[in-house]
Amino acid sequence: MSMTMTEIHGTCAAAFEPVRIHFADNFKNDLEIGASFSVIHKGELVVDLWAGDADETGATPWQHDTLANVWSTTKGVAAICIALLVDRGQLSYDDAVSTHWPEFAVHGKGGITVAQMLSHQAGLSGLREPTTLEDCYNHDLMAQRLAAQEPLWEPTTRSGYHAFTYGYLAGELVKRITGKTIGTFLQDEIGKPHGIDFFIGLPLSEEPRVAPLTEAKDMQPLAGTTEVQALTFTNPAIAQTAPNDRAWRAAEIPAAGGFGSASALAKLYALLEDSTAPDRKAIIKRETMDALRTVRIENEDLILGVPVRWGSGMAMNGFEMYGPNPQTFGHTGWGGSFGCLDPEAGVSIGYVLNKMGAAVVGDPRSMGLVAATFACL
């Protein structure tokens, strides 16, 4: 256990003091190296905390604008980009994917809808063709392979977490409709207009702000025992520290390669609902937000092996992962980061870190911070 007290920086409204205490305890108990945590309640930034070090050496303190790779928390950001297109009438969740991406229709995939694809029902959780990490940096190659592939199980019968492939499927839809990569679309339509400090495809100029990830020594294994699980998680197998390489950071990996701060995630999710958005003006209509969180499938996931409720690219709340409201939605990343929105409570939350947690589902740090937050309401 750490003998020195880590200084906690930032702001915390008096009513949320238990959250600051819990955040500090995570450092006191050696659960963190560096991290940030932000909460917006009814349009007000009530918690905006950061602490610790941006790297293991302790040479670089974590700052308010330190960026970290958030793994699958990126999937929620990609889902928000799609929701913006739905809101503008350029796309419908009920559209067949092949309407916008004709090559996708082969091998019986022609009827798969956008909502089904985004809720991990397309049967494309992994590639059969041997795939390298370098291949994963090539969006066009990955999208072509997925479009051409026969599904690994009968589409729409089960969900199977598309851990890495989700991003190429969502990204290709954005590209087909807008002509822009999803990283460019994110910056042009959300990041720059609304001051959201989040990137899919990190510009070289932002490199000095990135906190490298540190491995969890006792990481729960990702790959299960089935062939589909092995294809999903080991073709290719990706190291916990892969995001520390410039090649990863520069690539647009919309399932796992996003970089952002906690406040960026809290602000991004706040934009989806009038009660949390600045000036009470959400970037999408209420019916679009409700469609985004409509449960598209509820089952035991083929890949994760746990009960899930998938929305349109969003994880619907379970195990009180995002507080008490089952209608709360968001996305969590490998290692513990997450972003979420409870529209009914008017609460959005973001959490990023550089010390990978060992749990594949339900990181105790994020669960504890969420519980502390909702206890203050």
Coordinates of C-alpha atoms in Angstrom, one line a residue:
M1 CA 0.0 0.0 0.0
S2 CA 1.2 3.5 -0.9
M3 CA 2.8 5.4 2.0
T4 CA 2.5 8.8 0.3
M5 CA -0.8 10.6 -0.2
T6 CA -1.5 11.4 -3.8
E7 CA -2.6 15.0 -4.3
I8 CA -6.1 15.2 -5.9
H9 CA -6.6 18.0 -8.4
G10 CA -9.7 19.6 -9.8
T11 CA -13.1 20.6 -8.5
C12 CA -15.9 18.8 -6.7
A13 CA -19.2 20.2 -5.6
A14 CA -19.8 19.9 -1.8
A15 CA -22.7 17.5 -2.3
F16 CA -20.3 15.1 -4.2
E17 CA -17.5 15.1 -1.6
P18 CA -17.9 11.3 -1.1
V19 CA -16.9 10.8 -4.8
R20 CA -13.7 12.8 -4.2
I21 CA -12.9 10.6 -1.2
H22 CA -13.5 7.4 -3.1
F23 CA -11.3 8.7 -6.0
A24 CA -8.5 9.5 -3.5
D25 CA -8.9 6.1 -1.8
N26 CA -8.2 4.4 -5.2
F27 CA -4.8 6.1 -5.2
K28 CA -4.2 5.4 -1.5
N29 CA -4.9 1.7 -2.1
D30 CA -2.5 1.6 -5.1
L31 CA -5.3 0.9 -7.5
E32 CA -4.2 3.8 -9.8
I33 CA -1.1 5.3 -11.3
G34 CA -2.9 8.2 -13.0
A35 CA -6.6 8.8 -13.7
S36 CA -9.4 11.4 -14.2
F37 CA -13.1 11.2 -13.3
S38 CA -15.8 13.7 -14.3
V39 CA -19.6 14.0 -13.6
I40 CA -22.1 16.3 -15.2
H41 CA -25.4 16.7 -13.3
K42 CA -28.2 18.6 -15.0
G43 CA -25.8 20.6 -17.1
E44 CA -23.3 21.4 -14.4
L45 CA -19.8 19.9 -14.1
V46 CA -20.1 18.8 -10.5
V47 CA -17.0 16.5 -10.4
D48 CA -13.9 17.1 -12.4
L49 CA -10.9 15.3 -10.7
W50 CA -7.5 14.1 -11.8
A51 CA -4.5 12.8 -10.0
G52 CA -1.3 10.7 -10.1
D53 CA 1.2 10.2 -12.8
A54 CA 1.0 10.0 -16.6
D55 CA 3.7 7.3 -16.6
E56 CA 5.2 4.7 -14.3
T57 CA 8.4 6.7 -13.8
G58 CA 6.5 9.4 -12.0
A59 CA 8.3 12.0 -14.1
T60 CA 5.1 13.4 -15.7
P61 CA 2.1 14.4 -13.5
W62 CA -1.4 13.7 -14.8
Q63 CA -3.0 16.9 -16.0
H64 CA -6.6 17.9 -16.6
D65 CA -6.1 17.4 -20.4
T66 CA -4.1 14.2 -20.2
L67 CA -5.3 11.7 -22.8
A68 CA -5.5 7.9 -22.4
N69 CA -6.4 5.1 -24.7
V70 CA -9.9 3.9 -23.6
W71 CA -10.2 0.7 -25.5
S72 CA -13.9 -0.3 -26.1
T73 CA -15.1 2.9 -24.5
T74 CA -14.4 4.1 -28.1
K75 CA -17.4 2.0 -29.3
G76 CA -19.8 4.3 -27.5
V77 CA -18.2 7.3 -29.2
A78 CA -18.6 5.5 -32.6
A79 CA -22.2 4.8 -31.8
I80 CA -22.8 8.5 -31.1
C81 CA -21.4 9.3 -34.6
I82 CA -23.9 6.9 -36.1
A83 CA -26.7 8.3 -34.0
L84 CA -26.0 11.8 -35.4
L85 CA -26.4 10.4 -39.0
V86 CA -29.7 8.8 -37.9
D87 CA -30.9 12.0 -36.4
R88 CA -30.1 13.9 -39.6
G89 CA -32.1 11.3 -41.7
Q90 CA -29.0 10.1 -43.6
L91 CA -29.4 6.6 -42.1
S92 CA -32.0 4.5 -40.2
Y93 CA -31.3 1.8 -37.6
D94 CA -33.8 -0.2 -39.6
D95 CA -31.9 0.1 -42.9
A96 CA -30.2 -3.0 -44.2
V97 CA -26.4 -2.4 -43.9
S98 CA -26.1 -3.5 -47.6
T99 CA -28.3 -0.5 -48.6
H100 CA -25.3 1.7 -47.9
W101 CA -22.6 -0.9 -48.4
P102 CA -23.7 -3.3 -51.2
E103 CA -20.6 -5.5 -50.9
F104 CA -21.8 -6.5 -47.4
A105 CA -24.7 -8.4 -48.7
V106 CA -22.9 -11.6 -49.7
H107 CA -23.2 -14.9 -47.7
G108 CA -26.7 -14.2 -46.5
K109 CA -25.8 -10.9 -44.8
G110 CA -28.1 -8.8 -47.1
G111 CA -30.9 -8.5 -44.5
I112 CA -28.8 -7.5 -41.5
T113 CA -30.0 -4.1 -40.3
V114 CA -27.8 -1.3 -38.9
A115 CA -29.3 -1.9 -35.4
Q116 CA -28.5 -5.6 -35.6
M117 CA -24.9 -5.0 -36.8
L118 CA -24.3 -2.4 -34.0
S119 CA -25.7 -4.8 -31.4
H120 CA -23.2 -7.5 -32.2
Q121 CA -25.6 -9.8 -34.1
A122 CA -23.9 -9.8 -37.5
G123 CA -21.8 -13.0 -36.9
L124 CA -18.6 -11.1 -37.7
S125 CA -16.9 -10.9 -34.3
G126 CA -13.6 -12.1 -35.8
L127 CA -11.9 -12.8 -39.1
R128 CA -11.2 -16.3 -40.4
E129 CA -8.4 -15.0 -42.6
P130 CA -5.1 -14.8 -40.6
T131 CA -4.8 -11.2 -39.5
T132 CA -1.9 -9.2 -38.1
L133 CA -1.9 -6.1 -35.9
E134 CA -0.6 -4.1 -38.9
D135 CA -3.7 -5.2 -40.9
C136 CA -5.8 -3.7 -38.2
Y137 CA -4.3 -0.3 -38.9
N138 CA -5.7 -0.5 -42.4
H139 CA -9.4 0.3 -42.3
D140 CA -10.2 -0.4 -45.9
L141 CA -8.6 -3.8 -45.8
M142 CA -10.4 -4.8 -42.7
A143 CA -13.8 -3.5 -44.0
Q144 CA -13.3 -5.4 -47.3
R145 CA -12.5 -8.7 -45.4
L146 CA -15.5 -8.4 -43.2
A147 CA -17.9 -7.6 -46.0
A148 CA -16.6 -10.6 -48.0
Q149 CA -16.7 -13.1 -45.0
E150 CA -19.3 -15.7 -44.3
P151 CA -20.8 -15.1 -40.8
L152 CA -19.3 -17.2 -37.9
W153 CA -22.9 -18.0 -36.7
E154 CA -26.3 -17.4 -38.1
P155 CA -26.8 -13.6 -37.9
T156 CA -29.5 -12.1 -35.7
T157 CA -29.9 -15.3 -33.6
R158 CA -27.4 -14.4 -30.9
S159 CA -25.1 -11.6 -30.0
G160 CA -21.4 -12.2 -30.0
Y161 CA -19.3 -9.2 -28.9
H162 CA -17.5 -7.8 -32.0
A163 CA -14.5 -6.7 -29.8
F164 CA -12.4 -5.3 -32.6
T165 CA -14.5 -5.7 -35.8
Y166 CA -17.3 -3.5 -34.6
G167 CA -15.2 -0.4 -35.4
Y168 CA -14.6 -1.2 -39.0
L169 CA -18.3 -2.0 -39.5
A170 CA -19.5 1.3 -37.9
G171 CA -16.6 3.2 -39.5
E172 CA -17.4 2.0 -43.0
L173 CA -21.0 3.0 -42.6
V174 CA -20.0 6.5 -41.7
K175 CA -17.5 6.6 -44.6
R176 CA -20.1 5.3 -47.1
I177 CA -22.6 7.9 -46.1
T178 CA -20.5 11.0 -45.5
G179 CA -17.3 10.3 -47.5
K180 CA -15.3 10.9 -44.3
T181 CA -13.5 8.5 -42.0
I182 CA -15.2 8.2 -38.6
G183 CA -12.2 10.0 -36.9
T184 CA -12.6 13.0 -39.2
F185 CA -16.4 13.0 -38.9
L186 CA -16.0 12.9 -35.1
Q187 CA -13.7 16.0 -35.1
D188 CA -15.7 17.9 -37.7
E189 CA -19.2 17.3 -36.4
I190 CA -18.7 16.9 -32.6
G191 CA -15.2 17.4 -31.4
K192 CA -14.4 20.9 -32.8
P193 CA -17.9 22.4 -32.6
H194 CA -18.5 21.3 -29.0
G195 CA -15.0 21.3 -27.6
I196 CA -14.9 17.5 -27.0
D197 CA -11.3 16.4 -26.5
F198 CA -11.5 12.9 -28.0
F199 CA -9.8 11.4 -31.0
I200 CA -10.2 8.3 -33.1
G201 CA -6.9 8.6 -34.9
L202 CA -4.6 10.7 -32.7
P203 CA -2.9 13.6 -34.4
L204 CA 0.9 13.7 -33.9
S205 CA 0.5 17.1 -32.3
E206 CA -1.4 15.5 -29.4
E207 CA 1.2 12.9 -28.6
P208 CA 2.8 14.8 -25.7
R209 CA -0.5 14.6 -23.8
V210 CA -0.9 10.8 -23.9
A211 CA -0.4 8.7 -20.8
P212 CA 1.0 5.3 -21.7
L213 CA -0.9 2.2 -20.5
T214 CA 0.6 0.0 -17.8
E215 CA -0.3 -3.7 -17.9
A216 CA -2.4 -5.5 -15.3
K217 CA -0.2 -8.3 -14.0
D218 CA -3.1 -10.6 -13.3
M219 CA -5.3 -9.8 -16.4
Q220 CA -8.2 -12.2 -16.8
P221 CA -7.7 -14.0 -20.1
L222 CA -9.9 -12.7 -23.0
A223 CA -10.0 -15.8 -25.2
G224 CA -12.5 -18.5 -24.1
T225 CA -12.7 -22.1 -25.3
T226 CA -14.7 -21.9 -28.5
E227 CA -13.4 -21.3 -32.0
V228 CA -15.5 -18.1 -32.3
Q229 CA -14.0 -16.7 -29.1
A230 CA -10.5 -17.6 -30.3
L231 CA -11.0 -15.9 -33.7
T232 CA -12.4 -12.8 -31.9
F233 CA -9.6 -12.4 -29.4
T234 CA -6.5 -14.0 -30.9
N235 CA -6.6 -13.2 -34.6
P236 CA -4.6 -11.1 -33.9
A237 CA -3.9 -11.3 -30.2
I238 CA -3.4 -7.7 -29.0
A239 CA -1.2 -6.8 -26.1
Q240 CA -2.4 -4.5 -23.3
T241 CA 0.4 -2.1 -24.2
A242 CA -0.3 -2.0 -28.0
P243 CA -1.8 1.6 -27.7
N244 CA 1.6 2.8 -26.5
D245 CA 2.9 2.6 -30.1
R246 CA 2.6 5.5 -32.4
A247 CA 1.3 3.2 -35.2
W248 CA -1.7 2.3 -33.1
R249 CA -2.4 5.8 -32.0
A250 CA -2.3 7.2 -35.6
A251 CA -4.6 4.5 -37.0
E252 CA -8.4 4.9 -36.8
I253 CA -9.5 2.0 -34.7
P254 CA -13.1 2.9 -33.8
A255 CA -13.7 -0.2 -31.6
A256 CA -10.6 0.2 -29.3
G257 CA -8.3 3.0 -30.3
G258 CA -9.9 6.2 -29.0
F259 CA -8.0 8.7 -26.9
G260 CA -9.6 11.1 -24.6
S261 CA -10.0 12.6 -21.1
A262 CA -12.7 11.9 -18.5
S263 CA -14.2 15.4 -18.9
A264 CA -14.4 14.8 -22.7
L265 CA -16.4 11.6 -22.2
A266 CA -18.7 13.2 -19.6
K267 CA -19.3 16.2 -21.9
L268 CA -19.9 14.0 -25.0
Y269 CA -22.6 11.9 -23.3
A270 CA -24.1 15.1 -21.8
L271 CA -24.7 16.3 -25.4
L272 CA -27.2 13.5 -26.0
E273 CA -29.9 14.8 -23.6
D274 CA -31.5 18.2 -23.1
S275 CA -31.3 18.0 -19.3
T276 CA -27.5 17.5 -19.3
A277 CA -26.4 19.4 -22.5
P278 CA -25.0 22.9 -22.4
D279 CA -27.9 25.4 -22.8
R280 CA -30.3 22.4 -22.4
K281 CA -29.9 21.7 -26.2
A282 CA -29.0 18.2 -27.1
I283 CA -27.2 17.4 -30.4
I284 CA -29.8 14.7 -31.2
K285 CA -33.6 14.5 -30.8
R286 CA -35.0 12.6 -27.8
E287 CA -36.5 9.9 -30.1
T288 CA -33.0 9.4 -31.6
M289 CA -31.5 9.0 -28.1
D290 CA -34.2 6.6 -27.2
A291 CA -33.6 4.6 -30.3
L292 CA -29.9 4.5 -29.5
R293 CA -30.7 2.9 -26.1
T294 CA -33.5 0.6 -27.3
V295 CA -32.5 -3.0 -26.4
R296 CA -31.9 -4.8 -29.7
I297 CA -31.0 -8.1 -28.1
E298 CA -30.9 -9.5 -24.6
N299 CA -29.1 -12.9 -24.1
E300 CA -25.9 -14.5 -22.9
D301 CA -23.3 -13.2 -25.2
L302 CA -21.5 -15.8 -27.3
I303 CA -18.1 -14.2 -26.9
L304 CA -18.3 -12.6 -23.4
G305 CA -20.2 -15.5 -21.8
V306 CA -22.2 -13.1 -19.6
P307 CA -25.8 -11.8 -19.8
V308 CA -26.0 -8.6 -22.0
R309 CA -28.5 -6.1 -23.2
W310 CA -27.2 -4.4 -26.3
G311 CA -28.6 -1.1 -27.7
S312 CA -27.5 0.3 -31.0
G313 CA -23.8 0.2 -30.3
M314 CA -24.3 0.9 -26.6
A315 CA -24.1 -1.4 -23.6
M316 CA -27.4 -1.1 -21.6
N317 CA -26.9 -1.0 -17.9
G318 CA -26.6 -4.3 -16.1
F319 CA -25.2 -5.3 -12.6
E320 CA -25.7 -1.6 -11.7
M321 CA -22.5 -1.0 -13.7
Y322 CA -23.8 2.5 -14.5
G323 CA -26.0 3.1 -11.4
P324 CA -29.5 2.1 -10.5
N325 CA -31.4 2.9 -13.7
P326 CA -31.7 0.0 -16.2
Q327 CA -32.2 2.5 -19.0
T328 CA -28.8 4.1 -18.4
F329 CA -26.4 3.4 -21.3
G330 CA -22.8 3.8 -22.3
H331 CA -19.7 1.8 -23.0
T332 CA -16.8 0.5 -20.9
G333 CA -13.3 -0.3 -22.1
W334 CA -10.8 -3.1 -21.4
G335 CA -8.9 -2.0 -18.3
G336 CA -11.7 0.0 -16.7
S337 CA -12.5 3.3 -18.5
F338 CA -16.1 4.2 -19.4
G339 CA -18.5 6.8 -20.4
C340 CA -22.3 6.7 -19.7
L341 CA -25.5 8.7 -19.5
D342 CA -28.5 8.4 -17.2
P343 CA -31.0 10.7 -19.0
E344 CA -33.7 10.3 -16.2
A345 CA -31.3 11.4 -13.5
G346 CA -29.6 14.0 -15.8
V347 CA -26.2 12.4 -15.1
S348 CA -23.3 11.8 -17.5
I349 CA -19.9 10.3 -16.4
G350 CA -16.5 9.8 -17.8
Y351 CA -13.5 7.9 -16.4
V352 CA -10.1 7.3 -17.9
L353 CA -6.9 5.8 -16.5
N354 CA -3.5 4.4 -17.4
K355 CA -3.2 1.4 -15.0
M356 CA -5.1 -1.4 -16.7
G357 CA -7.5 -3.2 -14.4
A358 CA -7.6 -7.1 -14.4
A359 CA -11.3 -7.6 -14.7
V360 CA -12.8 -8.1 -18.2
V361 CA -16.2 -7.0 -17.0
G362 CA -16.9 -4.9 -13.9
D363 CA -13.8 -3.0 -12.9
P364 CA -14.0 -2.4 -9.1
R365 CA -12.6 1.1 -9.4
S366 CA -15.2 2.2 -12.0
M367 CA -18.1 0.4 -10.2
G368 CA -17.1 2.1 -6.9
L369 CA -16.9 5.5 -8.4
V370 CA -20.3 5.1 -10.0
A371 CA -21.9 3.8 -6.8
A372 CA -20.4 6.8 -4.9
T373 CA -21.7 9.2 -7.6
F374 CA -25.3 8.0 -7.6
A375 CA -25.4 7.8 -3.7
C376 CA -24.9 11.6 -3.8
L377 CA -27.9 12.4 -5.9

